[in-house]
Amino acid sequence: MTPIKRIVICGGGLAAHMTAAALARQLPPTMQITWVNGPDSRDADLFFGGLAPPSAYAFNLSAAVAEPRLIVDTDTTFSWGTQFVDWGADRRSWVQCFHLTLPIVGGVLFHHHLWRQGITELEPFLLPAIAARQGVFAHPVAQGPKLLARSEYGYQFNSYSYKSPFEAAARALRVKIVTADVANIECREGAISSLHLSDGQVLEADLFVDCTGPDARLLSRLGVDVTPGRRLRAAWSHRTVERIGAPCRTLTAREFGWQCDTPLQRSVARLTVYSPEQESEALAAHGEPAQHSGEIMLGRRNVAWTGNCVAIGHAAEILEPLTQAPMLMLQRGIERLLTLIPCSVDMSVERREFNRQSGEDYTHAEIFNRALFEIPLPANTPYWRAAREEPAHEKLAQKIAQFESRGLLVAFDLEPFHNEDWTILHHGVGRRPARFDRMADRIPEAETRAMVGRVPHDIAEFVKTMPAHHDYMQNLIRYLKQKKL
Amino acid sequence: MQIERICILGGGTAGWMTAAALSHKFKGLPISIRLIESDEIGIVGVGEATLPHIRNFNSALNISEPALMKATEATIKLGIEFRDWGRIGDRYIHPFGDFGPNVNGVPFYQFWLRLRELGDKSRLDDYSLGVMLAEMGRFMSPATDPSRVESTFRYAYQFDATRYARFLRKYSEDNGVVRTEGKVVEAKQNAASGFIESVKLDRGESIEADLFVDCSGFRGLLIEQQLKTGYEDWSQWLPCDRAVAIPCETRGPLMPLTRATARAAGWQWRIPLQHRVGNGYVYCSDYISDDEATQFILDNLEGPALASPNKLRFKTGRRRLSWNKNVVAIGLSSGFLEPLESTSIHLIQEGITELIQLFPDKGFAQSDADEYNRRMALNYERVRDFLLLHYVANQRDDSPLWSHFRNLTLPESLQEKIDAWMTRGYIIKYEFGVFLPPSWIAVMLGQNLRPRGYDPRADAAPREILERNAAAILQAVRVAAQNAPDHAAYIRQIGAASDTAPLVANA
């Protein structure tokens, strides 16, 4: 058995930075890691959407990037999720927030008790959603206030800034960084034998990690194709502000696509995503000159790993940054690679399992985004038509059928989005079940009424005591700088 | 329109567990529950050993543990001891619990694989408190604080399934379930929909209901005889098709373990209860005659037999649909998997839990039945793969049955699992299914499937640190096990002893 000794990571974008740090932090010193930090894929990185899920905290830590570093060294802010505005023909608005398991009362999922009372909006029962609308933030702690403890938070970021501490971590962790571009890729028998770099170097390795973005330069050289999906363009700009805005993204549906404002530490970033056919309207609506712009095609490579080359990030799959799906997939891709780093140069078992998991993960994340379009469309324009016309996986039909019929959540193995994400999304788009769980009737009517009256009141009162996101962050940054953390 | 009347057919373990759970969950709602059973029809009561999940079932019903244990002659089960499965003379325990803690997201056994390569002689079992307690015949209630080593194992029961059914009958009747003595001789179906409208009893009475739960055992009175649902035959993978069961007197100390010993034409179970030991031989009729099998088990009892041998026939597999029209099959009517991993009662429990989650109204949405069938199919298939693993991972060449298994083409899902394990000790995980990674690890290692490699991340820490950590875990497990009381003493201490027979008998 010949062990793996040399790993080469290629790419200059967010995916490459995170991969390099995570691998360096967790793999044994016997594995030599070289990172070809090529041209940055800033334009494609727009499509990560600037929103990291709650699991980012632990992920980053396992890549030697602790939260204090991220807060002090980058313009990252905290996030309760995404506020959707004017979504669908009914112009719905809700906060797609992060939340731990909702309470189960009398053996029955929480939302059934609401429906029994004729309440169809979940938001007043979700602390992070209310806090997001009020622009307030505090860290949820398990031992802290009970109301807050079930909330979860992620990060809002500008990928160019967010990735910098990962580079610092990789550098400190013995990664050999080569600043060059890949000039030529030599292949033999379905595998990469060497990379010729723009500076004349030739690199050989046992495993190549392709983080080169949508072009997947290594993987596509080995003949791996994409399943074609919708084409989207994005325009991005940011404007400086005095105060840090709300801890949530605000994503507004437009005829040409959507527009998302993300408050960062010193600015608000605006991302407009649109169908190429409606560029002039989209750019006019963007309102500011675009500082960056990009075009991508949604979808995934037919396999993420072939021969000795594995793709991470956009090189493997591209999801629309409507939700945290793109960052979830990126983190999970890296974690999957770590659990399946081959123990020998014959990596057939690892490859097969990686591809199986990556295919399932993509399907499960894609249907979450796709569920946002299973609604009466707001406009008969190219963006909305194309989104709806994309075939949906049958698992989505199962999930929707069960929710609409009886508010039940159908789940599959190890999905990236949790039942709470789905519950919030179903309510958000205005999906109504035909009946509620009968067992909810076992709780006396008055008791349920008191409960559904009390919770929103308590949440609203608690949120009033929380600090503004701006103040909380300023104090935290000051504290961290004093402590030199 | 809400369901108002539920009729349960059959009063074995499945029937009374269903009645107990439904009557408890629907208490206070306008739903009447009737259960039809006949004293003339015997119950199979195969499952005498259970899985830890049964404790959730009982506690959801507010059943007191000592009362239940006392009423069912129950003992504690920490796992199953497998003898002669890999090779003759081998033995291992499949515990309900972990093998050491995760370190930086890497499971402990990966570090153990590395240590072993470095020449370390410790068994992975030595890092499992569940195994250590089982081997020492000791038990304590698991701790709830996850940082303590005492929290790293779970437990189930070994009990008399007939008494369990009786216990739940009382519970159900107290909850308003009406029991009707009689045999179903006829069922009336709606001409248009094919739904069952009523069943007629041998004494002439006709019972109508909106929902029928078929707990009639192998026959599948409604699900098969009436609705012709069909059966998926899995005997090409699990060919054992008969069993002979017989209780005997106990000899030796009371162990918190079920035992499964591989035999030439199948395997033999030993389940210690408080008042007796349950024994049985599960075999494949291609390789041994019924008489030979009966003689074999009689020759292999530790004490005098307490009843005459009870013979069972079955075909491993699953009903094509567990839920068809307005009939939901729970228990043996829904499928049969041999009790090698004590899954019979667990599959009943799953069937009930899913029925409650997907409880229909009179409209009987097809989506409910579809989802129920999808979930149950997954449960059965995943148990099947796990059972099959025990058979195929053998190195025996003493009889045709074992050669048959060594040459079997496996379901793809299982083959991939074994390949991933053999390459690097990787466990392909799932979320929905009863057996978690530690169970797969226990059986694969126990049956001599030694991975060729291990997770490279286990090399990240220096050897000395790894050795020091491993030694600390060993020590903590040993101390915790030594501090636990003896199994029989524990049963007495919590007031669960039935005192119908001495807890520890001598030859």
XYZ file of N, CA and C in Angstrom, chain B residues 33-160:
384
model
N -60.926 2.063 20.384
C -59.977 1.047 19.931
C -60.455 -0.327 20.384
N -60.593 -1.223 19.424
C -60.948 -2.601 19.765
C -59.832 -3.515 19.333
N -59.631 -4.562 20.115
C -58.616 -5.540 19.747
C -59.262 -6.912 19.754
N -59.126 -7.617 18.637
C -59.696 -8.957 18.542
C -58.581 -9.975 18.691
N -58.741 -10.893 19.622
C -57.757 -11.979 19.708
C -58.457 -13.252 20.143
N -57.813 -14.328 19.827
C -58.386 -15.605 20.186
C -57.407 -16.364 21.061
N -57.907 -16.870 22.175
C -57.044 -17.668 23.045
C -56.600 -18.954 22.355
N -57.360 -19.350 21.324
C -57.018 -20.607 20.630
C -55.797 -20.456 19.731
N -55.566 -19.209 19.242
C -54.412 -18.986 18.371
C -53.220 -18.625 19.241
N -52.171 -19.406 19.120
C -50.999 -19.157 19.944
C -50.280 -17.921 19.452
N -49.450 -17.335 20.309
C -48.662 -16.215 19.823
C -47.228 -16.673 19.667
N -46.537 -16.048 18.720
C -45.169 -16.464 18.439
C -44.244 -15.969 19.539
N -44.358 -14.708 19.888
C -43.519 -14.160 20.964
C -42.053 -14.453 20.770
N -41.564 -14.291 19.537
C -40.161 -14.616 19.263
C -39.203 -13.693 19.997
N -39.577 -12.424 20.039
C -38.607 -11.461 20.540
C -38.548 -11.450 22.044
N -37.593 -12.094 22.596
C -37.431 -12.022 24.043
C -36.355 -11.030 24.412
N -35.484 -10.727 23.429
C -34.456 -9.732 23.693
C -34.822 -8.487 22.907
N -34.466 -7.335 23.460
C -34.909 -6.076 22.854
C -33.720 -5.170 22.565
N -34.012 -4.002 22.012
C -33.009 -2.970 21.770
C -33.287 -1.789 22.706
N -32.293 -0.935 22.931
C -32.479 0.156 23.906
C -33.682 1.057 23.606
N -34.080 1.128 22.333
C -35.206 2.002 21.971
C -36.485 1.646 22.721
N -36.601 0.395 23.179
C -37.830 -0.011 23.878
C -38.032 0.837 25.127
N -36.934 1.345 25.669
C -37.066 2.168 26.878
C -37.770 3.480 26.574
N -37.541 4.009 25.369
C -38.278 5.226 24.977
C -39.762 4.921 24.854
N -40.047 3.756 24.277
C -41.443 3.359 24.097
C -42.128 3.276 25.463
N -41.491 2.573 26.384
C -42.093 2.403 27.708
C -42.204 3.718 28.464
N -41.156 4.549 28.362
C -41.225 5.784 29.147
C -42.241 6.740 28.545
N -42.429 6.708 27.221
C -43.479 7.543 26.616
C -44.853 7.133 27.130
N -44.967 5.875 27.560
C -46.235 5.377 28.091
C -46.294 5.499 29.621
N -45.286 6.169 30.191
C -45.193 6.336 31.646
C -45.185 5.000 32.394
N -44.540 4.008 31.837
C -44.476 2.701 32.497
C -43.255 2.691 33.420
N -43.454 2.258 34.645
C -42.336 2.236 35.598
C -41.429 1.042 35.292
N -40.143 1.310 35.284
C -39.190 0.274 34.905
C -39.198 -0.929 35.850
N -39.096 -0.710 37.178
C -39.097 -1.891 38.059
C -40.384 -2.723 37.933
N -41.523 -2.029 37.790
C -42.789 -2.759 37.682
C -42.801 -3.619 36.422
N -42.341 -3.029 35.353
C -42.305 -3.762 34.088
C -41.345 -4.941 34.181
N -40.174 -4.707 34.738
C -39.170 -5.769 34.802
C -39.669 -6.930 35.667
N -40.304 -6.557 36.749
C -40.822 -7.568 37.665
C -41.907 -8.404 36.980
N -42.792 -7.735 36.280
C -43.923 -8.424 35.655
C -43.509 -9.303 34.480
N -42.357 -8.979 33.874
C -41.973 -9.721 32.664
C -40.741 -10.593 32.872
N -40.319 -10.751 34.142
C -39.130 -11.541 34.467
C -37.894 -10.991 33.758
N -37.847 -9.673 33.626
C -36.824 -9.060 32.781
C -35.454 -8.999 33.434
N -34.450 -9.093 32.586
C -33.070 -8.845 32.990
C -32.543 -7.717 32.116
N -31.352 -7.250 32.478
C -30.722 -6.182 31.702
C -29.964 -6.790 30.532
N -30.023 -6.101 29.402
C -29.244 -6.535 28.238
C -28.297 -5.420 27.830
N -27.002 -5.693 27.880
C -26.001 -4.694 27.483
C -25.517 -4.910 26.055
N -25.931 -6.032 25.489
C -25.490 -6.320 24.132
C -25.677 -7.787 23.821
N -25.070 -8.217 22.734
C -25.164 -9.621 22.340
C -23.763 -10.194 22.235
N -23.608 -11.364 22.805
C -22.332 -12.052 22.649
C -22.450 -13.020 21.474
N -21.558 -12.880 20.511
C -21.563 -13.775 19.356
C -20.433 -14.778 19.495
N -20.802 -16.047 19.402
C -19.774 -17.085 19.509
C -19.675 -17.870 18.208
N -18.480 -18.172 17.811
C -18.194 -19.030 16.652
C -18.639 -18.436 15.319
N -18.796 -17.103 15.241
C -19.299 -16.527 13.986
C -18.221 -16.340 12.934
N -17.100 -15.727 13.301
C -16.001 -15.590 12.342
C -15.409 -16.966 12.095
N -14.758 -17.466 13.107
C -14.230 -18.829 13.103
C -14.739 -19.533 14.346
N -14.722 -20.850 14.330
C -15.116 -21.597 15.526
C -14.113 -21.271 16.636
N -14.639 -20.932 17.794
C -13.767 -20.554 18.904
C -13.714 -19.049 19.122
N -14.154 -18.267 18.117
C -14.174 -16.803 18.284
C -15.312 -16.392 19.204
N -15.143 -15.269 19.852
C -16.284 -14.667 20.533
C -16.099 -13.154 20.598
N -17.193 -12.449 20.448
C -17.145 -10.992 20.592
C -18.492 -10.510 21.083
N -18.498 -9.272 21.613
C -19.748 -8.685 22.089
C -20.096 -7.486 21.219
N -21.324 -7.447 20.765
C -21.844 -6.244 20.110
C -22.582 -5.466 21.209
N -21.957 -4.403 21.725
C -22.559 -3.676 22.858
C -23.494 -2.577 22.363
N -24.328 -2.095 23.256
C -25.094 -0.883 22.961
C -24.275 0.278 23.496
N -23.365 0.784 22.680
C -22.572 1.898 23.190
C -21.343 2.143 22.347
N -20.584 3.122 22.774
C -19.444 3.588 21.988
C -18.165 2.862 22.366
N -17.194 2.996 21.444
C -15.843 2.530 21.715
C -14.954 3.765 21.821
N -14.889 4.347 22.987
C -14.036 5.523 23.181
C -14.620 6.778 22.550
N -14.101 7.944 22.969
C -14.636 9.227 22.479
C -14.017 9.651 21.135
N -14.698 10.554 20.434
C -14.113 11.173 19.237
C -13.009 12.134 19.662
N -11.957 12.226 18.859
C -10.908 13.204 19.134
C -10.759 14.076 17.895
N -10.995 15.379 18.033
C -10.967 16.318 16.893
C -11.791 15.803 15.717
N -12.953 15.270 16.015
C -13.838 14.816 14.943
C -13.473 13.457 14.377
N -12.407 12.836 14.871
C -12.014 11.518 14.367
C -12.424 10.471 15.405
N -13.163 9.437 14.981
C -13.601 8.433 15.959
C -12.409 7.720 16.587
N -12.567 7.377 17.857
C -11.447 6.810 18.604
C -10.892 5.534 17.971
N -11.763 4.705 17.379
C -11.256 3.415 16.874
C -10.214 3.602 15.782
N -10.226 4.771 15.106
C -9.206 5.026 14.091
C -7.828 5.133 14.757
N -7.796 5.762 15.924
C -6.532 5.860 16.664
C -6.110 4.476 17.143
N -7.100 3.691 17.515
C -6.815 2.326 17.967
C -6.230 1.489 16.817
N -6.762 1.712 15.615
C -6.216 0.980 14.465
C -4.737 1.332 14.270
N -4.443 2.620 14.484
C -3.041 3.024 14.358
C -2.194 2.398 15.471
N -2.712 2.450 16.700
C -1.974 1.876 17.831
C -1.674 0.400 17.585
N -2.657 -0.280 17.046
C -2.502 -1.698 16.794
C -1.371 -1.937 15.803
N -1.319 -1.062 14.796
C -0.256 -1.192 13.806
C 1.114 -0.969 14.451
N 1.114 -0.152 15.507
C 2.358 0.127 16.208
C 2.693 -0.977 17.215
N 1.856 -2.001 17.276
C 2.172 -3.131 18.139
C 1.378 -3.202 19.430
N 0.468 -2.257 19.619
C -0.337 -2.269 20.844
C -1.242 -3.504 20.861
N -1.435 -4.083 22.051
C -2.178 -5.337 22.122
C -3.594 -5.170 22.700
N -3.969 -3.945 23.071
C -5.281 -3.785 23.704
C -6.399 -4.118 22.716
N -7.523 -4.580 23.265
C -8.693 -4.846 22.427
C -9.498 -3.554 22.339
N -10.204 -3.346 21.236
C -11.075 -2.169 21.162
C -12.143 -2.277 22.250
N -12.528 -3.517 22.567
C -13.514 -3.779 23.618
C -13.133 -3.145 24.956
N -11.816 -3.072 25.210
C -11.369 -2.554 26.497
C -11.690 -1.073 26.661
N -12.019 -0.397 25.539
C -12.356 1.030 25.598
C -13.869 1.244 25.656
N -14.614 0.131 25.697
C -16.060 0.227 25.707
C -16.598 -0.189 27.069
N -17.213 0.770 27.755
C -17.745 0.448 29.079
C -18.863 -0.594 28.963
N -19.657 -0.511 27.894
C -20.726 -1.488 27.687
C -20.177 -2.911 27.646
N -19.103 -3.120 26.904
C -18.515 -4.455 26.802
C -17.934 -4.885 28.151
N -17.227 -3.973 28.793
C -16.573 -4.335 30.050
C -17.596 -4.734 31.113
N -18.683 -3.960 31.218
C -19.729 -4.300 32.183
C -20.327 -5.668 31.844
N -20.579 -5.884 30.561
C -21.188 -7.144 30.131
C -20.290 -8.326 30.480
N -19.010 -8.173 30.205
C -18.088 -9.279 30.486
C -17.997 -9.565 31.979
N -18.116 -8.515 32.779
C -18.002 -8.710 34.224
C -19.336 -9.068 34.855
N -20.412 -9.042 34.072
C -21.737 -9.336 34.621
C -22.214 -8.259 35.574
N -21.808 -7.023 35.321
C -22.195 -5.920 36.196
C -23.116 -4.949 35.464
N -23.760 -4.083 36.234
C -24.603 -3.073 35.601
C -24.830 -1.893 36.519
N -24.917 -0.704 35.889
C -25.374 0.492 36.610
C -26.167 1.305 35.608
N -26.996 2.186 36.130
C -27.785 3.023 35.244
C -26.851 4.035 34.575
N -26.931 4.203 33.247
C -26.000 5.120 32.574
C -26.152 6.552 33.081
N -25.028 7.279 33.128
C -25.059 8.683 33.551
C -25.630 9.537 32.421
N -26.180 10.696 32.778
C -26.742 11.564 31.737
C -25.749 12.630 31.280
N -24.762 12.931 32.095
C -23.747 13.928 31.734
C -22.828 13.339 30.654
N -22.894 13.879 29.425
C -22.152 13.258 28.323
C -20.637 13.316 28.481
N -20.138 14.113 29.421
C -18.682 14.179 29.572
C -18.157 13.009 30.413
N -19.067 12.262 31.043
C -18.610 11.159 31.900
C -18.582 9.848 31.142
N -17.611 9.029 31.451
C -17.481 7.739 30.780
C -18.712 6.860 31.073
N -19.333 7.099 32.221
C -20.517 6.311 32.603
C -21.732 6.588 31.706
N -21.591 7.571 30.801
C -22.716 7.887 29.910
C -22.570 7.216 28.543
N -21.499 6.426 28.359
C -21.163 5.983 27.004
C -21.774 4.640 26.612
N -22.730 4.180 27.375
C -23.382 2.923 26.971
C -24.887 3.052 27.178
N -25.616 2.159 26.532
C -27.068 2.128 26.685
C -27.453 0.689 27.034
N -28.708 0.483 27.354
C -29.112 -0.879 27.680
C -30.541 -1.148 27.237
N -30.858 -2.439 27.161
C -32.212 -2.869 26.803
C -32.610 -3.944 27.806
N -33.655 -4.709 27.481
C -34.080 -5.790 28.384
C -34.107 -7.112 27.649
N -34.009 -8.149 28.448
C -34.390 -9.474 28.008
C -35.623 -9.792 28.835
N -36.725 -10.067 28.176
C -37.933 -10.331 28.959
C -38.798 -11.388 28.303
N -39.823 -11.795 29.008
C -40.765 -12.780 28.494
C -41.796 -12.003 27.659
